[in-house]
Coordinates of C-alpha atoms in Angstrom, one line a residue:
M706 CA -17.2 -44.9 -55.3
G707 CA -19.8 -42.3 -55.7
D708 CA -21.0 -41.3 -59.2
A709 CA -20.0 -37.8 -58.7
E710 CA -16.5 -38.8 -58.0
L711 CA -16.3 -40.1 -61.6
D712 CA -15.9 -36.4 -62.2
E713 CA -12.3 -36.6 -61.1
G714 CA -9.7 -37.0 -64.0
A715 CA -7.5 -39.3 -62.1
V716 CA -10.1 -42.0 -62.2
W717 CA -9.9 -41.9 -65.9
E718 CA -6.2 -41.9 -66.0
A719 CA -6.4 -45.2 -64.2
V720 CA -9.3 -46.8 -66.1
L721 CA -7.8 -45.9 -69.6
D722 CA -4.2 -47.3 -68.8
S723 CA -3.8 -50.1 -71.1
A724 CA -2.4 -52.6 -68.5
V725 CA -5.6 -52.4 -66.4
A726 CA -7.7 -54.0 -69.0
E727 CA -5.7 -57.3 -68.3
L728 CA -6.1 -57.3 -64.4
G729 CA -8.7 -59.6 -63.1
E730 CA -10.1 -59.6 -59.7
I731 CA -10.7 -55.8 -59.6
V732 CA -14.1 -54.6 -58.9
W733 CA -15.3 -51.2 -58.6
I734 CA -18.9 -50.4 -57.4
V735 CA -20.1 -47.2 -58.4
D736 CA -22.8 -46.1 -55.8
L737 CA -25.0 -44.2 -58.3
N738 CA -27.3 -42.3 -56.2
R739 CA -27.6 -39.1 -58.4
Q740 CA -26.2 -36.9 -55.6
S741 CA -22.9 -35.0 -54.8
L742 CA -22.1 -33.4 -51.7
D743 CA -24.2 -30.4 -52.3
R744 CA -27.0 -31.2 -54.7
V745 CA -28.7 -33.6 -57.0
V746 CA -26.6 -33.9 -60.1
P747 CA -28.6 -32.8 -62.9
N748 CA -27.1 -34.7 -65.8
I749 CA -25.5 -37.9 -65.0
A750 CA -25.2 -39.7 -68.1
A751 CA -24.8 -43.2 -66.8
E752 CA -25.0 -44.8 -70.1
K753 CA -22.0 -42.6 -71.3
L754 CA -19.9 -43.7 -68.1
Q755 CA -20.8 -47.4 -68.8
G756 CA -19.7 -47.0 -72.4
M757 CA -16.4 -45.4 -71.4
F758 CA -15.8 -48.3 -69.0
G759 CA -16.7 -50.9 -71.7
A760 CA -14.4 -49.2 -74.3
A761 CA -11.6 -49.3 -71.9
G762 CA -12.1 -53.3 -71.7
W763 CA -14.0 -53.5 -68.3
Q764 CA -16.8 -55.8 -67.7
V765 CA -19.9 -53.6 -67.0
I766 CA -22.8 -54.7 -64.9
S767 CA -25.7 -52.3 -64.2
L768 CA -28.2 -52.9 -61.3
K769 CA -30.7 -50.1 -61.9
Y770 CA -34.0 -51.6 -60.5
G771 CA -35.0 -53.8 -57.7
R772 CA -37.5 -56.6 -57.8
L773 CA -40.6 -54.5 -56.6
L774 CA -40.1 -52.2 -59.5
Q775 CA -39.5 -54.9 -61.9
E776 CA -42.6 -56.5 -61.0
L777 CA -44.5 -53.4 -61.8
F778 CA -42.7 -53.3 -65.2
A779 CA -44.2 -56.7 -65.9
R780 CA -47.8 -55.5 -65.5
P781 CA -50.1 -53.5 -68.0
G782 CA -48.5 -49.9 -68.3
G783 CA -45.0 -51.3 -67.0
D784 CA -43.4 -50.4 -70.2
E785 CA -44.6 -47.1 -70.1
L786 CA -43.6 -46.8 -66.5
R787 CA -39.9 -47.9 -67.2
R788 CA -39.6 -45.5 -70.1
R789 CA -41.0 -42.7 -68.1
I790 CA -38.5 -43.4 -65.1
D791 CA -35.7 -43.9 -67.6
A792 CA -36.1 -40.6 -69.1
M793 CA -37.0 -38.7 -66.0
P794 CA -34.3 -35.8 -65.0
N795 CA -32.6 -36.8 -61.7
P796 CA -33.9 -33.9 -59.8
E797 CA -37.5 -35.0 -60.6
Y798 CA -36.9 -38.5 -59.7
Q799 CA -35.3 -37.5 -56.3
R800 CA -38.3 -35.3 -55.6
L801 CA -40.5 -38.4 -55.9
L802 CA -38.7 -40.0 -53.1
R803 CA -39.8 -37.2 -50.7
C804 CA -43.4 -37.6 -51.6
D805 CA -46.3 -39.5 -49.9
A806 CA -48.3 -42.0 -52.1
P807 CA -51.0 -39.5 -53.2
E808 CA -48.4 -37.1 -54.3
V809 CA -46.6 -40.1 -56.2
R810 CA -49.7 -40.9 -57.9
R811 CA -50.1 -37.3 -59.1
R812 CA -46.5 -36.6 -60.2
L813 CA -45.4 -40.1 -61.7
P814 CA -47.6 -40.4 -64.8
G815 CA -46.3 -37.0 -66.2
D816 CA -47.9 -35.5 -69.1
G817 CA -46.5 -37.7 -72.0
P818 CA -48.2 -40.3 -74.2
G819 CA -47.7 -43.0 -71.5
A820 CA -49.4 -40.9 -68.7
A821 CA -52.7 -42.7 -68.8
P822 CA -51.6 -46.3 -68.7
I823 CA -49.0 -45.4 -65.9
A824 CA -51.9 -43.6 -63.9
E825 CA -54.0 -46.9 -64.3
L826 CA -51.0 -49.0 -63.2
V827 CA -50.1 -47.2 -59.9
A828 CA -53.8 -46.8 -59.0
Q829 CA -53.9 -50.5 -58.4
V830 CA -51.0 -50.4 -56.0
D831 CA -51.6 -49.6 -52.3
D832 CA -49.9 -46.8 -50.7
A833 CA -47.2 -48.4 -48.8
A834 CA -46.2 -50.8 -51.8
L835 CA -46.1 -47.7 -54.0
V836 CA -43.8 -45.7 -51.9
D837 CA -41.6 -48.7 -51.4
A838 CA -41.5 -49.3 -55.1
I839 CA -40.4 -46.0 -56.0
A840 CA -37.4 -46.3 -53.9
D841 CA -36.6 -49.9 -54.9
L842 CA -33.4 -49.5 -56.8
G843 CA -31.0 -52.3 -57.9
G844 CA -28.1 -51.4 -55.4
H845 CA -30.4 -52.1 -52.5
D846 CA -31.7 -55.4 -53.8
H847 CA -29.6 -58.0 -52.0
A848 CA -30.6 -60.8 -54.5
A849 CA -29.5 -58.6 -57.5
L850 CA -26.2 -57.9 -55.8
D851 CA -25.5 -61.5 -55.3
E852 CA -26.3 -62.3 -58.8
A853 CA -24.0 -59.5 -60.1
F854 CA -21.1 -60.8 -57.9
A855 CA -21.6 -64.2 -59.3
A856 CA -21.3 -63.0 -62.7
I857 CA -18.0 -61.2 -62.2
D858 CA -15.3 -62.1 -64.9
D859 CA -12.1 -62.7 -63.2
T860 CA -9.9 -62.4 -66.1
R861 CA -10.6 -58.5 -66.5
P862 CA -11.5 -55.6 -64.3
T863 CA -15.3 -55.1 -63.6
V864 CA -17.4 -52.2 -62.6
I865 CA -20.9 -52.4 -61.2
F866 CA -23.2 -49.5 -61.6
A867 CA -25.5 -49.9 -58.5
Y868 CA -28.5 -47.5 -58.6
T869 CA -29.0 -46.3 -54.9
I870 CA -30.7 -43.8 -52.9
K871 CA -28.6 -41.6 -50.6
G872 CA -29.8 -42.2 -47.0
Y873 CA -31.8 -45.2 -48.0
G874 CA -34.1 -46.2 -45.0
L875 CA -33.7 -42.9 -43.2
A876 CA -35.9 -39.9 -42.9
T877 CA -33.4 -37.8 -44.9
K878 CA -33.4 -40.3 -47.8
G879 CA -33.0 -38.5 -51.3
H880 CA -32.8 -35.1 -49.8
P881 CA -30.5 -32.7 -51.9
Q882 CA -28.7 -31.7 -48.7
N883 CA -28.7 -34.8 -46.6
H884 CA -24.9 -35.1 -46.8
S885 CA -24.4 -33.3 -43.7
A886 CA -28.1 -33.8 -42.3
L887 CA -28.5 -35.3 -38.8
L888 CA -31.5 -37.4 -37.5
S889 CA -33.6 -36.0 -34.8
D890 CA -33.7 -38.1 -31.6
A891 CA -37.3 -39.2 -32.5
Q892 CA -36.1 -40.3 -36.0
L893 CA -33.1 -42.1 -34.6
G894 CA -35.4 -43.9 -32.0
E895 CA -37.9 -44.9 -34.9
M896 CA -34.9 -46.4 -36.9
A897 CA -33.6 -48.3 -34.0
T898 CA -37.1 -49.8 -33.3
R899 CA -37.4 -50.7 -37.0
M900 CA -34.0 -52.5 -37.0
G901 CA -34.7 -54.2 -33.4
T902 CA -31.8 -52.3 -31.8
D903 CA -31.6 -49.9 -28.9
T904 CA -30.3 -46.4 -29.0
D905 CA -29.1 -46.7 -25.4
D906 CA -27.1 -49.6 -26.3
P907 CA -26.1 -49.4 -30.0
W908 CA -23.1 -51.9 -30.0
Q909 CA -24.9 -54.7 -28.4
S910 CA -24.3 -58.2 -29.8
F911 CA -26.6 -60.5 -31.5
P912 CA -28.2 -62.9 -28.9
E913 CA -26.0 -66.0 -28.3
G914 CA -27.0 -68.9 -30.5
S915 CA -29.2 -66.7 -33.0
P916 CA -28.9 -67.1 -36.6
A917 CA -27.3 -63.7 -36.9
Q918 CA -24.7 -64.3 -34.3
A919 CA -23.8 -67.5 -36.2
L920 CA -23.6 -65.7 -39.4
C921 CA -21.2 -63.3 -37.8
V922 CA -19.0 -66.0 -36.4
R923 CA -18.8 -67.8 -39.8
T924 CA -17.9 -64.5 -41.6
A925 CA -15.4 -63.6 -39.2
Q926 CA -13.7 -67.1 -39.7
R927 CA -13.9 -66.8 -43.4
L928 CA -12.4 -63.1 -43.5
R929 CA -9.6 -63.9 -41.0
R930 CA -6.1 -63.9 -42.6
P931 CA -3.1 -65.5 -41.0
D932 CA -0.5 -63.2 -39.7
T933 CA 2.2 -62.3 -42.6
P934 CA 5.6 -62.3 -41.6
S935 CA 7.2 -59.1 -42.5
L936 CA 10.5 -59.2 -44.4
A937 CA 13.1 -56.7 -43.4
A938 CA 14.0 -54.1 -45.9
P939 CA 16.9 -55.2 -48.2
D940 CA 20.4 -54.1 -47.2
L941 CA 21.7 -51.4 -49.5
P942 CA 25.1 -50.0 -50.0
T943 CA 25.9 -46.4 -48.8
D944 CA 28.6 -45.8 -51.4
I945 CA 29.2 -47.8 -54.6
G946 CA 32.6 -46.4 -54.7
R947 CA 33.1 -44.6 -57.9
I948 CA 34.7 -41.3 -58.8
P949 CA 32.8 -39.9 -61.5
S950 CA 34.7 -38.0 -64.0
G951 CA 34.1 -35.9 -67.2
V952 CA 30.9 -34.0 -67.9
A953 CA 27.7 -35.5 -66.8
T954 CA 24.1 -34.5 -65.6
T955 CA 22.3 -35.6 -62.4
Q956 CA 19.7 -36.9 -64.4
A957 CA 21.8 -39.3 -66.3
A958 CA 23.4 -40.6 -62.8
L959 CA 19.9 -41.7 -61.9
G960 CA 20.0 -44.6 -64.7
R961 CA 23.6 -45.4 -63.9
V962 CA 23.1 -45.9 -60.0
L963 CA 20.2 -48.3 -60.7
L964 CA 22.4 -50.4 -63.0
D965 CA 25.1 -50.4 -60.5
L966 CA 22.6 -51.7 -58.0
T967 CA 21.9 -54.7 -60.1
R968 CA 25.7 -55.5 -59.7
E969 CA 26.5 -54.3 -56.1
A970 CA 23.2 -55.2 -54.4
P971 CA 21.2 -57.6 -56.7
E972 CA 18.8 -58.5 -53.7
A973 CA 17.9 -54.8 -53.2
A974 CA 17.8 -54.3 -57.0
R975 CA 15.1 -57.1 -57.3
R976 CA 12.8 -55.1 -55.2
V977 CA 13.3 -51.8 -57.2
V978 CA 10.2 -50.9 -59.2
T979 CA 10.4 -47.9 -61.4
V980 CA 7.3 -46.0 -62.8
S981 CA 7.1 -43.2 -65.4
P982 CA 4.4 -41.4 -67.3
D983 CA 5.7 -42.1 -70.8
V984 CA 9.2 -40.3 -70.2
S985 CA 11.5 -43.4 -69.6
S986 CA 13.9 -42.6 -72.4
S987 CA 13.8 -38.8 -71.7
T988 CA 14.7 -39.2 -68.1
N989 CA 17.7 -41.6 -68.6
L990 CA 15.9 -44.8 -67.5
G991 CA 16.6 -46.6 -70.8
G992 CA 19.5 -48.8 -69.6
W993 CA 17.6 -49.8 -66.6
V994 CA 14.4 -50.6 -68.7
N995 CA 16.7 -52.7 -70.9
K996 CA 18.1 -54.7 -68.0
V997 CA 15.1 -55.5 -66.0
G998 CA 12.2 -55.3 -68.5
V999 CA 8.5 -53.8 -68.3
W1000 CA 6.0 -55.3 -66.3
S1001 CA 3.0 -56.9 -68.0
A1002 CA 0.4 -59.2 -66.9
S1003 CA 1.4 -61.6 -69.5
E1004 CA 4.5 -61.9 -71.7
R1005 CA 4.5 -60.2 -75.1
P1006 CA 6.7 -60.5 -78.1
D1007 CA 9.2 -57.8 -78.6
W1008 CA 8.8 -57.3 -82.3
F1009 CA 11.8 -54.9 -82.6
A1010 CA 14.2 -57.2 -80.6
D1011 CA 16.1 -57.8 -83.9
D1012 CA 16.2 -54.1 -85.0
R1013 CA 19.7 -52.9 -84.7
E1014 CA 18.5 -49.3 -84.6
T1015 CA 16.2 -49.8 -81.5
I1016 CA 18.1 -48.7 -78.5
L1017 CA 15.2 -48.9 -75.9
H1018 CA 14.0 -52.4 -75.8
W1019 CA 10.4 -52.8 -74.6
R1020 CA 10.4 -56.5 -73.1
E1021 CA 7.1 -56.8 -71.5
K1022 CA 6.9 -59.7 -68.9
P1023 CA 5.4 -60.6 -65.5
T1024 CA 8.9 -60.3 -64.1
G1025 CA 9.5 -56.8 -65.5
Q1026 CA 10.3 -54.1 -63.0
H1027 CA 9.4 -50.9 -64.9
I1028 CA 5.8 -49.7 -65.2
E1029 CA 4.9 -47.3 -67.9
L1030 CA 1.5 -45.4 -67.2
G1031 CA 1.0 -43.1 -70.2
I1032 CA 1.1 -39.4 -69.7
A1033 CA -0.7 -39.6 -66.2
E1034 CA 1.2 -38.2 -63.4
V1035 CA -1.7 -38.5 -60.8
N1036 CA -2.1 -42.0 -61.7
L1037 CA 1.7 -42.6 -61.2
V1038 CA 1.8 -41.2 -57.6
S1039 CA -1.1 -43.0 -56.7
L1040 CA 0.4 -46.3 -57.8
L1041 CA 3.7 -45.2 -55.9
G1042 CA 1.6 -45.0 -52.7
E1043 CA 0.3 -48.5 -53.2
L1044 CA 3.7 -49.8 -54.2
G1045 CA 5.2 -48.2 -51.2
A1046 CA 2.8 -49.7 -48.7
T1047 CA 3.4 -53.4 -49.5
W1048 CA 6.0 -53.5 -46.6
S1049 CA 3.1 -53.1 -44.0
R1050 CA 0.2 -54.8 -46.0
W1051 CA 1.9 -57.8 -47.3
G1052 CA 5.1 -58.0 -45.4
Q1053 CA 7.0 -57.5 -48.8
P1054 CA 8.9 -54.3 -49.0
L1055 CA 9.4 -52.8 -52.4
L1056 CA 11.5 -49.9 -53.4
P1057 CA 9.3 -47.9 -55.7
I1058 CA 11.0 -44.9 -57.8
G1059 CA 8.5 -42.6 -59.8
V1060 CA 10.1 -40.4 -62.5
L1061 CA 8.3 -37.4 -64.1
Y1062 CA 9.1 -34.0 -65.3
D1063 CA 9.6 -31.8 -62.4
P1064 CA 6.9 -29.2 -62.9
F1065 CA 4.2 -32.0 -62.9
V1066 CA 5.1 -32.7 -59.1
E1067 CA 2.7 -29.8 -58.4
R1068 CA -0.1 -31.5 -60.5
A1069 CA 0.4 -34.9 -58.5
L1070 CA 1.1 -33.3 -55.2
E1071 CA -2.4 -34.0 -53.7
P1072 CA -2.4 -37.8 -54.4
W1073 CA 1.3 -38.1 -53.7
S1074 CA 1.0 -36.4 -50.2
Y1075 CA -2.0 -38.7 -49.5
G1076 CA 0.1 -41.8 -50.2
I1077 CA 2.7 -40.7 -47.9
Y1078 CA 0.1 -40.0 -45.2
A1079 CA -1.3 -43.5 -45.7
G1080 CA 2.0 -45.2 -45.2
G1081 CA 3.2 -45.4 -48.9
Q1082 CA 7.0 -45.0 -48.8
S1083 CA 8.6 -44.2 -52.2
I1084 CA 11.0 -42.0 -54.1
L1085 CA 9.8 -39.4 -56.5
I1086 CA 12.3 -38.1 -59.0
G1087 CA 11.5 -34.9 -60.5
T1088 CA 13.6 -34.3 -63.9
P1089 CA 14.4 -32.0 -65.7
S1090 CA 13.9 -29.2 -63.4
G1091 CA 14.2 -25.5 -63.2
V1092 CA 15.0 -23.0 -65.8
S1093 CA 18.1 -24.9 -66.6
L1094 CA 16.1 -26.6 -69.4
A1095 CA 15.7 -23.3 -70.9
P1096 CA 17.0 -24.1 -74.4
E1097 CA 14.0 -26.6 -74.6
G1098 CA 11.5 -23.9 -73.8
G1099 CA 9.5 -22.3 -71.1
A1100 CA 6.6 -24.6 -70.7
H1101 CA 8.3 -27.2 -68.5
Q1102 CA 10.2 -25.0 -66.1
S1103 CA 9.6 -25.3 -62.5
I1104 CA 9.9 -22.7 -59.7
K1105 CA 8.1 -23.9 -56.5
T1106 CA 9.1 -27.5 -56.4
P1107 CA 12.2 -26.9 -54.0
S1108 CA 9.8 -25.3 -51.5
I1109 CA 7.4 -28.2 -51.9
G1110 CA 10.2 -30.7 -51.1
L1111 CA 11.1 -28.7 -48.0
E1112 CA 7.6 -28.5 -46.6
Q1113 CA 6.2 -32.0 -47.5
P1114 CA 5.6 -34.1 -44.2
G1115 CA 7.0 -37.6 -44.3
C1116 CA 9.4 -37.0 -47.1
V1117 CA 13.2 -36.0 -47.3
S1118 CA 13.9 -33.8 -50.4
Y1119 CA 17.3 -33.5 -52.1
E1120 CA 18.8 -31.5 -54.9
P1121 CA 22.3 -32.8 -55.7
A1122 CA 24.6 -30.9 -57.9
F1123 CA 27.0 -33.8 -58.8
V1124 CA 26.9 -37.4 -59.8
I1125 CA 28.4 -38.6 -56.7
D1126 CA 25.7 -36.6 -54.7
T1127 CA 23.0 -38.2 -56.8
E1128 CA 24.3 -41.7 -56.0
W1129 CA 24.7 -41.0 -52.1
T1130 CA 21.2 -39.3 -51.8
L1131 CA 19.4 -42.0 -53.8
L1132 CA 20.9 -44.7 -51.9
A1133 CA 20.2 -43.0 -48.7
G1134 CA 16.4 -42.5 -49.8
L1135 CA 16.2 -46.1 -50.9
A1136 CA 17.6 -47.1 -47.5
R1137 CA 14.7 -45.3 -45.6
L1138 CA 11.9 -47.3 -47.5
G1139 CA 10.0 -50.4 -46.4
K1140 CA 10.1 -49.9 -42.6
P1141 CA 8.0 -48.7 -39.8
D1142 CA 10.0 -45.7 -39.1
G1143 CA 10.9 -45.2 -42.8
S1144 CA 10.0 -42.1 -45.1
S1145 CA 9.7 -41.1 -48.8
A1146 CA 12.1 -39.0 -50.6
Y1147 CA 11.9 -36.4 -53.5
L1148 CA 15.0 -36.0 -55.8
R1149 CA 15.1 -33.0 -57.9
L1150 CA 17.5 -33.6 -60.8
S1151 CA 18.8 -31.5 -63.7
T1152 CA 19.8 -32.0 -67.4
R1153 CA 22.5 -29.6 -67.2
P1154 CA 25.9 -31.0 -67.9
V1155 CA 28.5 -30.5 -65.1
D1156 CA 32.2 -31.0 -64.9
Q1157 CA 32.5 -33.8 -62.2
S1158 CA 35.9 -32.6 -61.1
L1159 CA 34.3 -29.5 -59.5
A1160 CA 33.0 -31.9 -56.9
A1161 CA 36.6 -32.4 -55.6
V1162 CA 35.5 -36.0 -54.0
P1163 CA 38.2 -36.8 -51.4
T1164 CA 40.4 -39.7 -52.2
D1165 CA 41.1 -40.6 -48.7
P1166 CA 38.5 -43.2 -47.6
A1167 CA 37.8 -41.4 -44.3
A1168 CA 37.4 -38.0 -45.8
R1169 CA 35.2 -39.5 -48.6
E1170 CA 32.9 -41.0 -46.0
R1171 CA 32.9 -37.7 -44.2
R1172 CA 31.7 -36.0 -47.3
R1173 CA 29.2 -38.5 -48.0
R1174 CA 27.7 -38.1 -44.6
Q1175 CA 27.5 -34.2 -45.1
V1176 CA 25.9 -34.8 -48.6
V1177 CA 23.2 -37.1 -47.0
A1178 CA 22.9 -34.8 -44.0
G1179 CA 22.1 -31.7 -46.3
A1180 CA 25.4 -29.7 -47.2
Y1181 CA 29.1 -29.7 -47.3
V1182 CA 31.7 -27.0 -47.9
L1183 CA 32.9 -27.1 -51.5
R1184 CA 35.4 -24.3 -51.4
R1185 CA 36.9 -23.0 -48.1
T1186 CA 39.3 -20.0 -47.7
D1187 CA 41.6 -19.1 -44.9
A1188 CA 39.6 -16.0 -44.0
P1189 CA 36.4 -15.6 -45.8
T1190 CA 34.6 -12.3 -46.2
V1191 CA 31.5 -13.8 -47.8
A1192 CA 29.9 -17.2 -48.2
I1193 CA 27.9 -18.4 -51.3
A1194 CA 25.5 -21.2 -50.6
A1195 CA 24.3 -22.8 -53.9
M1196 CA 22.2 -25.7 -54.8
G1197 CA 22.0 -28.1 -57.8
A1198 CA 22.8 -26.9 -61.3
L1199 CA 24.0 -23.5 -60.1
V1200 CA 26.9 -24.7 -58.2
P1201 CA 29.3 -24.1 -61.1
E1202 CA 28.4 -20.5 -61.2
A1203 CA 28.9 -20.1 -57.4
L1204 CA 32.5 -21.5 -57.9
N1205 CA 33.1 -19.2 -60.7
A1206 CA 31.9 -16.2 -58.8
A1207 CA 34.2 -17.4 -55.7
E1208 CA 37.3 -17.5 -58.1
R1209 CA 36.7 -14.1 -59.5
L1210 CA 36.0 -12.5 -56.2
E1211 CA 39.2 -14.0 -55.1
Q1212 CA 41.1 -12.3 -58.2
I1213 CA 39.8 -8.9 -56.8
G1214 CA 41.0 -9.8 -53.1
I1215 CA 37.7 -11.0 -51.5
A1216 CA 37.7 -14.4 -50.2
A1217 CA 34.6 -16.4 -50.5
D1218 CA 33.7 -19.9 -49.1
V1219 CA 31.3 -22.0 -51.2
I1220 CA 28.7 -24.3 -49.5
C1221 CA 27.0 -26.9 -51.8
V1222 CA 23.4 -27.4 -50.4
T1223 CA 21.9 -30.8 -51.1
S1224 CA 18.7 -30.8 -48.8
P1225 CA 17.3 -27.4 -47.6
D1226 CA 14.6 -29.8 -46.2
L1227 CA 17.1 -31.2 -43.7
L1228 CA 18.9 -28.1 -43.1
Y1229 CA 15.6 -26.5 -42.0
R1230 CA 14.8 -29.3 -39.7
A1231 CA 18.4 -28.9 -38.0
V1232 CA 17.5 -25.3 -37.5
R1233 CA 14.3 -26.0 -35.9
A1234 CA 16.0 -28.7 -33.8
R1235 CA 18.6 -26.4 -32.6
Q1236 CA 15.7 -23.9 -31.5
G1237 CA 14.0 -26.8 -29.8
H1238 CA 10.9 -27.0 -32.1
E1239 CA 11.6 -30.5 -33.2
T1240 CA 13.7 -33.6 -33.0
A1241 CA 16.5 -33.9 -35.5
E1242 CA 20.2 -33.8 -35.7
S1243 CA 21.8 -30.6 -36.1
W1244 CA 25.6 -31.4 -36.3
I1245 CA 25.6 -30.5 -40.1
L1246 CA 25.0 -26.9 -39.2
D1247 CA 28.4 -26.8 -37.3
Q1248 CA 30.3 -28.5 -40.2
A1249 CA 28.7 -26.5 -43.1
F1250 CA 27.9 -23.1 -41.4
P1251 CA 30.3 -22.9 -38.3
A1252 CA 29.7 -19.7 -36.2
D1253 CA 33.4 -18.9 -36.2
R1254 CA 33.4 -18.4 -40.0
A1255 CA 30.0 -16.5 -40.2
T1256 CA 30.1 -13.9 -43.0
P1257 CA 27.5 -12.3 -45.2
L1258 CA 25.7 -15.0 -47.2
V1259 CA 24.5 -15.1 -50.9
T1260 CA 22.1 -18.0 -51.5
V1261 CA 21.5 -19.1 -55.2
L1262 CA 19.3 -21.9 -56.7
D1263 CA 17.4 -22.8 -59.8
G1264 CA 14.0 -22.3 -58.1
H1265 CA 12.2 -19.8 -55.9
P1266 CA 14.8 -18.0 -53.7
H1267 CA 12.9 -18.3 -50.5
A1268 CA 13.7 -22.1 -50.4
L1269 CA 17.4 -21.1 -49.0
A1270 CA 16.6 -17.8 -47.5
F1271 CA 16.4 -19.3 -44.1
L1272 CA 20.1 -20.1 -44.2
A1273 CA 21.0 -16.7 -43.2
T1274 CA 19.1 -17.4 -39.9
I1275 CA 21.7 -20.0 -38.7
N1276 CA 24.3 -17.4 -37.8
R1277 CA 22.1 -14.2 -38.2
V1278 CA 24.3 -12.8 -41.0
P1279 CA 23.4 -10.3 -43.8
T1280 CA 21.9 -12.1 -46.9
T1281 CA 20.9 -11.8 -50.5
A1282 CA 18.6 -14.7 -51.9
L1283 CA 18.8 -15.5 -55.6
G1284 CA 16.5 -17.6 -57.5
V1285 CA 13.7 -17.8 -60.0
T1286 CA 10.3 -16.0 -59.5
R1287 CA 9.0 -15.7 -62.9
F1288 CA 7.9 -18.3 -65.6
G1289 CA 8.6 -19.1 -69.2
Q1290 CA 11.8 -17.4 -70.7
S1291 CA 13.5 -19.5 -73.4
G1292 CA 17.1 -19.2 -74.8
S1293 CA 20.6 -20.3 -74.1
L1294 CA 21.5 -21.2 -70.6
E1295 CA 23.7 -18.2 -70.1
D1296 CA 21.0 -15.7 -71.4
V1297 CA 18.2 -17.3 -69.2
Y1298 CA 20.5 -17.4 -66.0
R1299 CA 21.4 -13.7 -66.7
H1300 CA 17.8 -12.9 -67.1
H1301 CA 16.9 -14.3 -63.8
N1302 CA 20.1 -12.9 -62.1
L1303 CA 21.5 -16.4 -61.6
D1304 CA 24.7 -15.9 -63.7
T1305 CA 28.3 -15.5 -62.3
D1306 CA 28.1 -11.7 -62.6
S1307 CA 24.9 -11.5 -60.6
I1308 CA 26.3 -13.8 -57.8
I1309 CA 29.4 -11.5 -57.6
R1310 CA 27.4 -8.3 -57.6
A1311 CA 25.2 -9.8 -54.9
A1312 CA 28.3 -10.5 -52.8
L1313 CA 29.8 -7.1 -53.3
D1314 CA 26.5 -5.4 -52.2
L1315 CA 26.5 -7.3 -49.0
I1316 CA 30.1 -6.5 -47.9
R1317 CA 30.5 -2.9 -49.3

């Protein structure tokens, strides 16, 4: 990596994680060339960076000067020369790289107390040797690199600070804007001549039987890996068979499904790896963590194992299946991308699940998206979500995440309303992992307790399976009337309000259907498929939004209203989209829903406005 890349906070999220200090055979090489994309970086404090790595338990190796400079340092005046270069600002040093020998002699001594010895030293060096010495840094010294690699301690991570010159060996070396600079034809030809190559045949092989060709053959043999047989992704049930009852949250359902997996599909459960940023207990993973343990490079004693008041047991061992990363969401999704790529890299499919507070999906979006792009298949759980956690306060409320789930390529998003919906969508998401045609998933869960009888899960096996298929496909009709006047499409935590509104509308003679949306993502793909824009199944539109029952439509969700607004285009009906467009109100659930026009009364008023 480049030295300027160490400005990125995600680097330090990874470096500072306590588990990393125990990992050997990890080597980072920092290409310390004093340049970023646009400029010479004025104040790279290499010693500070090295100290930060050292404090985190890393082995730190520094390659600052090459053999030519070190030989000059050993001569009279060499100590003064080293101190001068060590203290020199980055831009001043970079400017020396652009100078000829007379100009180097003029500039290099400076005006400090060591100027005279330095001037005397460089006067004794011929022009070519002086220019070469100034550019002779440790990162370009092959012998020094060999020594550094031989010194690596495999019991912990290592970082090598290799001082280099950007564009080394080129006419553009060290220039502040050389990132996008192109060599002229003459410069390219000169470089080719110096390297013994031909610009007209740049890919020519080394001569048969030459030492260089023999080295290439040996290196290819050493680096060649045998083909790794790829294991098929583990079989997963589509339905565990429970009928949830009582009052429960979709967040709590996550932990229950994972525990059910250990009993119903132990082979699949053994490949589940959960990751969280210091929120295992507050996202209901406690039971799962107690069951499978926490991953650690070595087993550690659980000093609270005999404490009867300890509910969450932190058993750290190499066979643990949960990884805790501290408060580091970017680090978490980066790890998810790596865990989710093992099926293609090592032939060993894992089922990685990352759990974080839903608003922080936005913070972690770029590396998560990149991980998906690079083939990492995983499940991201955002919970708690929306303004439904209003009693906790306004800081953790999420608004845009339903839209993110809808728009993220390579990912299927769900926002279940009930425990059974959570089970079915999570199992469907897991079944898509670890295969060439697989994909990631994003589940947005809630901490709102909901009466599970409202789900009206069919008891007939065939009807139950039909419901499951609809849930996984994106929507199902939760309340159907004989002759609807209006329809309410609701998602997630607000389904109870939609059902209440439908019942009250019926009391005043207005029949209302209620459609429970589980995936606006899949519904939108179905709409586009029907329009001929992409390949996807569209049967769910006929079952959840049949044309012969088309009525004015109210959509409502605990998120930005535009995430469901497109539903009106299915049958081209009048619509009102309800949702959250403002941050931060705290209070009781009823008050906050009312404030955002999400409560039952608001849904009723929206329906009446559409039909009258």
